[in-house]
């Protein structure tokens, strides 16, 4: 078993991940719980039925969460929404390449049990946090918020 999967208990919600936007924070908590359930099913060697049931739940919720988050950004008038959508669609493409591809089942589960939690933590802490920072600054000083809200284009998350 690879070391990322053994460390699955490391993926937990903590206040360090909070962005201060209640609806997004609540969804991130739920998303993490679903990804953790999938990771636990892989790490503990549960039946492939259980592994795929938990994976499907995590993937379905990922799509729901992306849509909701995009709506919050759109309503706020986030000027870097297009950059953010690229990050979401890159991850979505990864998920689909594996869930609809021809890779052997155990490779799919192992790969996604590593990819999903890593991507999720990195994405929350970079791209999502950039949005939260922009929103806070825009509310405080609308004219100056544009520059600091920019997503770093060299970070593929
Ligand atoms: Fe996001």
PDB file of C-alpha atoms and ligand atoms in Angstrom:
ATOM      1  CA  UNK A   1       0.000   0.000   0.000  1.00  0.00           C
ATOM      2  CA  UNK A   2       1.469   3.355  -0.860  1.00  0.00           C
ATOM      3  CA  UNK A   3       2.286   5.921   1.775  1.00  0.00           C
ATOM      4  CA  UNK A   4      -0.233   8.532   0.652  1.00  0.00           C
ATOM      5  CA  UNK A   5      -3.051   6.083   1.178  1.00  0.00           C
ATOM      6  CA  UNK A   6      -1.687   5.046   4.590  1.00  0.00           C
ATOM      7  CA  UNK A   7      -1.790   8.699   5.620  1.00  0.00           C
ATOM      8  CA  UNK A   8      -5.452   9.057   4.769  1.00  0.00           C
ATOM      9  CA  UNK A   9      -6.349  10.104   8.306  1.00  0.00           C
ATOM     10  CA  UNK A  10      -4.410  13.321   7.653  1.00  0.00           C
ATOM     11  CA  UNK A  11      -7.233  14.561   5.468  1.00  0.00           C
ATOM     12  CA  UNK A  12      -9.486  16.203   8.024  1.00  0.00           C
ATOM     13  CA  UNK A  13     -11.277  19.480   8.274  1.00  0.00           C
ATOM     14  CA  UNK A  14      -9.486  22.022  10.423  1.00  0.00           C
ATOM     15  CA  UNK A  15     -10.101  25.718  10.981  1.00  0.00           C
ATOM     16  CA  UNK A  16      -6.905  26.361   9.008  1.00  0.00           C
ATOM     17  CA  UNK A  17      -8.954  25.495   5.917  1.00  0.00           C
ATOM     18  CA  UNK A  18     -11.749  27.936   6.740  1.00  0.00           C
ATOM     19  CA  UNK A  19     -12.166  30.742   4.218  1.00  0.00           C
ATOM     20  CA  UNK A  20     -14.670  32.734   6.262  1.00  0.00           C
ATOM     21  CA  UNK A  21     -17.426  32.241   3.684  1.00  0.00           C
ATOM     22  CA  UNK A  22     -19.966  30.085   5.526  1.00  0.00           C
ATOM     23  CA  UNK A  23     -21.633  28.341   2.579  1.00  0.00           C
ATOM     24  CA  UNK A  24     -18.306  27.411   0.952  1.00  0.00           C
ATOM     25  CA  UNK A  25     -16.743  26.325   4.255  1.00  0.00           C
ATOM     26  CA  UNK A  26     -19.740  24.083   4.992  1.00  0.00           C
ATOM     27  CA  UNK A  27     -19.462  22.494   1.546  1.00  0.00           C
ATOM     28  CA  UNK A  28     -15.721  22.001   1.907  1.00  0.00           C
ATOM     29  CA  UNK A  29     -16.338  20.169   5.207  1.00  0.00           C
ATOM     30  CA  UNK A  30     -18.826  17.840   3.558  1.00  0.00           C
ATOM     31  CA  UNK A  31     -16.590  17.334   0.508  1.00  0.00           C
ATOM     32  CA  UNK A  32     -13.625  16.425   2.721  1.00  0.00           C
ATOM     33  CA  UNK A  33     -15.765  13.938   4.673  1.00  0.00           C
ATOM     34  CA  UNK A  34     -16.829  12.196   1.436  1.00  0.00           C
ATOM     35  CA  UNK A  35     -13.302  12.066   0.003  1.00  0.00           C
ATOM     36  CA  UNK A  36     -12.049  10.771   3.340  1.00  0.00           C
ATOM     37  CA  UNK A  37     -14.669   7.995   3.330  1.00  0.00           C
ATOM     38  CA  UNK A  38     -13.489   6.943  -0.146  1.00  0.00           C
ATOM     39  CA  UNK A  39      -9.834   7.089   0.918  1.00  0.00           C
ATOM     40  CA  UNK A  40     -10.611   5.019   4.015  1.00  0.00           C
ATOM     41  CA  UNK A  41     -12.401   2.394   1.895  1.00  0.00           C
ATOM     42  CA  UNK A  42      -9.283   2.065  -0.304  1.00  0.00           C
ATOM     43  CA  UNK A  43      -6.788   2.138   2.579  1.00  0.00           C
ATOM     44  CA  UNK A  44      -8.711  -0.425   4.617  1.00  0.00           C
ATOM     45  CA  UNK A  45      -9.106  -2.763   1.642  1.00  0.00           C
ATOM     46  CA  UNK A  46     -12.908  -2.778   1.658  1.00  0.00           C
ATOM     47  CA  UNK A  47     -14.884  -4.446  -1.146  1.00  0.00           C
ATOM     48  CA  UNK A  48     -14.689  -2.859  -4.592  1.00  0.00           C
ATOM     49  CA  UNK A  49     -18.429  -2.222  -4.318  1.00  0.00           C
ATOM     50  CA  UNK A  50     -17.773  -0.076  -1.224  1.00  0.00           C
ATOM     51  CA  UNK A  51     -14.760   1.619  -2.862  1.00  0.00           C
ATOM     52  CA  UNK A  52     -16.804   2.598  -5.929  1.00  0.00           C
ATOM     53  CA  UNK A  53     -19.861   3.615  -3.961  1.00  0.00           C
ATOM     54  CA  UNK A  54     -17.763   6.044  -1.875  1.00  0.00           C
ATOM     55  CA  UNK A  55     -15.867   7.246  -4.966  1.00  0.00           C
ATOM     56  CA  UNK A  56     -19.101   7.921  -6.826  1.00  0.00           C
ATOM     57  CA  UNK A  57     -20.431   9.928  -3.863  1.00  0.00           C
ATOM     58  CA  UNK A  58     -17.243  12.007  -3.753  1.00  0.00           C
ATOM     59  CA  UNK A  59     -17.270  12.621  -7.516  1.00  0.00           C
ATOM     60  CA  UNK A  60     -20.962  13.557  -7.615  1.00  0.00           C
ATOM     61  CA  UNK A  61     -20.492  15.986  -4.733  1.00  0.00           C
ATOM     62  CA  UNK A  62     -17.413  17.478  -6.389  1.00  0.00           C
ATOM     63  CA  UNK A  63     -19.584  18.490  -9.344  1.00  0.00           C
ATOM     64  CA  UNK A  64     -22.305  19.920  -7.079  1.00  0.00           C
ATOM     65  CA  UNK A  65     -19.762  21.828  -5.028  1.00  0.00           C
ATOM     66  CA  UNK A  66     -17.977  23.272  -8.078  1.00  0.00           C
ATOM     67  CA  UNK A  67     -21.283  24.531  -9.455  1.00  0.00           C
ATOM     68  CA  UNK A  68     -22.294  26.123  -6.129  1.00  0.00           C
ATOM     69  CA  UNK A  69     -18.904  27.717  -5.618  1.00  0.00           C
ATOM     70  CA  UNK A  70     -18.909  29.103  -9.156  1.00  0.00           C
ATOM     71  CA  UNK A  71     -22.313  30.632  -8.502  1.00  0.00           C
ATOM     72  CA  UNK A  72     -21.064  32.374  -5.345  1.00  0.00           C
ATOM     73  CA  UNK A  73     -18.107  33.770  -7.320  1.00  0.00           C
ATOM     74  CA  UNK A  74     -20.294  34.861 -10.193  1.00  0.00           C
ATOM     75  CA  UNK A  75     -22.774  36.617  -7.905  1.00  0.00           C
ATOM     76  CA  UNK A  76     -19.896  38.411  -6.185  1.00  0.00           C
ATOM     77  CA  UNK A  77     -18.614  39.595  -9.580  1.00  0.00           C
ATOM     78  CA  UNK A  78     -15.251  37.873  -9.111  1.00  0.00           C
ATOM     79  CA  UNK A  79     -13.029  39.167 -11.947  1.00  0.00           C
ATOM     80  CA  UNK A  80     -10.892  35.994 -11.999  1.00  0.00           C
ATOM     81  CA  UNK A  81     -13.747  33.530 -12.265  1.00  0.00           C
ATOM     82  CA  UNK A  82     -12.473  32.301 -15.659  1.00  0.00           C
ATOM     83  CA  UNK A  83      -9.087  31.382 -14.121  1.00  0.00           C
ATOM     84  CA  UNK A  84     -10.875  29.556 -11.338  1.00  0.00           C
ATOM     85  CA  UNK A  85     -13.080  27.637 -13.754  1.00  0.00           C
ATOM     86  CA  UNK A  86      -9.961  26.411 -15.550  1.00  0.00           C
ATOM     87  CA  UNK A  87      -8.682  24.966 -12.256  1.00  0.00           C
ATOM     88  CA  UNK A  88     -12.012  23.224 -11.646  1.00  0.00           C
ATOM     89  CA  UNK A  89     -12.194  21.800 -15.148  1.00  0.00           C
ATOM     90  CA  UNK A  90      -8.607  20.485 -15.001  1.00  0.00           C
ATOM     91  CA  UNK A  91      -9.505  18.514 -11.875  1.00  0.00           C
ATOM     92  CA  UNK A  92     -12.818  17.428 -13.365  1.00  0.00           C
ATOM     93  CA  UNK A  93     -11.009  16.151 -16.493  1.00  0.00           C
ATOM     94  CA  UNK A  94      -8.637  14.155 -14.284  1.00  0.00           C
ATOM     95  CA  UNK A  95     -11.553  12.555 -12.430  1.00  0.00           C
ATOM     96  CA  UNK A  96     -13.278  11.673 -15.682  1.00  0.00           C
ATOM     97  CA  UNK A  97     -10.170  10.345 -17.382  1.00  0.00           C
ATOM     98  CA  UNK A  98     -10.018   7.762 -14.621  1.00  0.00           C
ATOM     99  CA  UNK A  99     -13.645   7.050 -13.977  1.00  0.00           C
ATOM    100  CA  UNK A 100     -14.402   6.491 -17.661  1.00  0.00           C
ATOM    101  CA  UNK A 101     -11.000   5.212 -18.797  1.00  0.00           C
ATOM    102  CA  UNK A 102      -9.608   1.733 -19.337  1.00  0.00           C
ATOM    103  CA  UNK A 103      -7.158   1.623 -16.422  1.00  0.00           C
ATOM    104  CA  UNK A 104      -7.419  -1.454 -14.155  1.00  0.00           C
ATOM    105  CA  UNK A 105      -9.859  -0.876 -11.293  1.00  0.00           C
ATOM    106  CA  UNK A 106      -7.339  -1.074  -8.466  1.00  0.00           C
ATOM    107  CA  UNK A 107      -5.107   1.499 -10.206  1.00  0.00           C
ATOM    108  CA  UNK A 108      -8.021   3.912 -10.564  1.00  0.00           C
ATOM    109  CA  UNK A 109      -8.905   3.675  -6.877  1.00  0.00           C
ATOM    110  CA  UNK A 110      -5.285   4.027  -5.730  1.00  0.00           C
ATOM    111  CA  UNK A 111      -4.604   6.939  -8.047  1.00  0.00           C
ATOM    112  CA  UNK A 112      -7.731   8.859  -7.083  1.00  0.00           C
ATOM    113  CA  UNK A 113      -7.273   8.104  -3.374  1.00  0.00           C
ATOM    114  CA  UNK A 114      -4.019  10.075  -3.668  1.00  0.00           C
ATOM    115  CA  UNK A 115      -4.959  12.672  -6.291  1.00  0.00           C
ATOM    116  CA  UNK A 116      -8.325  13.793  -4.876  1.00  0.00           C
ATOM    117  CA  UNK A 117      -7.284  14.641  -1.298  1.00  0.00           C
ATOM    118  CA  UNK A 118      -4.051  16.316  -2.440  1.00  0.00           C
ATOM    119  CA  UNK A 119      -5.809  18.384  -5.063  1.00  0.00           C
ATOM    120  CA  UNK A 120      -8.606  19.337  -2.705  1.00  0.00           C
ATOM    121  CA  UNK A 121      -6.311  20.582   0.084  1.00  0.00           C
ATOM    122  CA  UNK A 122      -4.097  22.495  -2.351  1.00  0.00           C
ATOM    123  CA  UNK A 123      -7.038  24.007  -4.195  1.00  0.00           C
ATOM    124  CA  UNK A 124      -8.807  25.184  -1.036  1.00  0.00           C
ATOM    125  CA  UNK A 125      -5.596  26.695   0.272  1.00  0.00           C
ATOM    126  CA  UNK A 126      -4.657  28.485  -2.937  1.00  0.00           C
ATOM    127  CA  UNK A 127      -7.330  29.274  -5.541  1.00  0.00           C
ATOM    128  CA  UNK A 128     -10.328  29.257  -3.166  1.00  0.00           C
ATOM    129  CA  UNK A 129      -8.384  31.278  -0.610  1.00  0.00           C
ATOM    130  CA  UNK A 130      -7.516  33.834  -3.293  1.00  0.00           C
ATOM    131  CA  UNK A 131     -11.210  34.339  -3.878  1.00  0.00           C
ATOM    132  CA  UNK A 132     -11.903  34.717  -0.138  1.00  0.00           C
ATOM    133  CA  UNK A 133      -9.103  37.282   0.128  1.00  0.00           C
ATOM    134  CA  UNK A 134     -10.414  39.187  -2.873  1.00  0.00           C
ATOM    135  CA  UNK A 135     -13.951  39.219  -1.441  1.00  0.00           C
ATOM    136  CA  UNK A 136     -12.756  40.508   1.916  1.00  0.00           C
ATOM    137  CA  UNK A 137     -10.629  43.237   0.321  1.00  0.00           C
ATOM    138  CA  UNK A 138     -13.331  44.201  -2.124  1.00  0.00           C
ATOM    139  CA  UNK A 139     -15.775  44.640   0.718  1.00  0.00           C
ATOM    140  CA  UNK A 140     -13.249  46.784   2.594  1.00  0.00           C
ATOM    141  CA  UNK A 141     -11.773  48.754  -0.335  1.00  0.00           C
ATOM    142  CA  UNK A 142     -13.456  48.002  -3.672  1.00  0.00           C
ATOM    143  CA  UNK A 143     -10.980  49.926  -5.852  1.00  0.00           C
ATOM    144  CA  UNK A 144      -7.873  48.057  -4.656  1.00  0.00           C
ATOM    145  CA  UNK A 145      -9.133  44.482  -4.632  1.00  0.00           C
ATOM    146  CA  UNK A 146      -8.470  43.548  -8.258  1.00  0.00           C
ATOM    147  CA  UNK A 147      -4.726  42.981  -8.104  1.00  0.00           C
ATOM    148  CA  UNK A 148      -4.490  40.938  -4.903  1.00  0.00           C
ATOM    149  CA  UNK A 149      -7.358  38.700  -5.994  1.00  0.00           C
ATOM    150  CA  UNK A 150      -5.459  37.322  -8.956  1.00  0.00           C
ATOM    151  CA  UNK A 151      -4.896  33.572  -9.019  1.00  0.00           C
ATOM    152  CA  UNK A 152      -1.228  32.677  -9.453  1.00  0.00           C
ATOM    153  CA  UNK A 153      -1.144  31.261 -12.947  1.00  0.00           C
ATOM    154  CA  UNK A 154       1.933  29.110 -12.316  1.00  0.00           C
ATOM    155  CA  UNK A 155       0.171  27.022  -9.663  1.00  0.00           C
ATOM    156  CA  UNK A 156      -1.842  24.241 -11.371  1.00  0.00           C
ATOM    157  CA  UNK A 157      -4.616  23.999  -8.773  1.00  0.00           C
TER     158      UNK A 157
HETATM  159 FE1  LIG B   1     -12.645  26.160  -6.154  1.00  0.00          FE
END
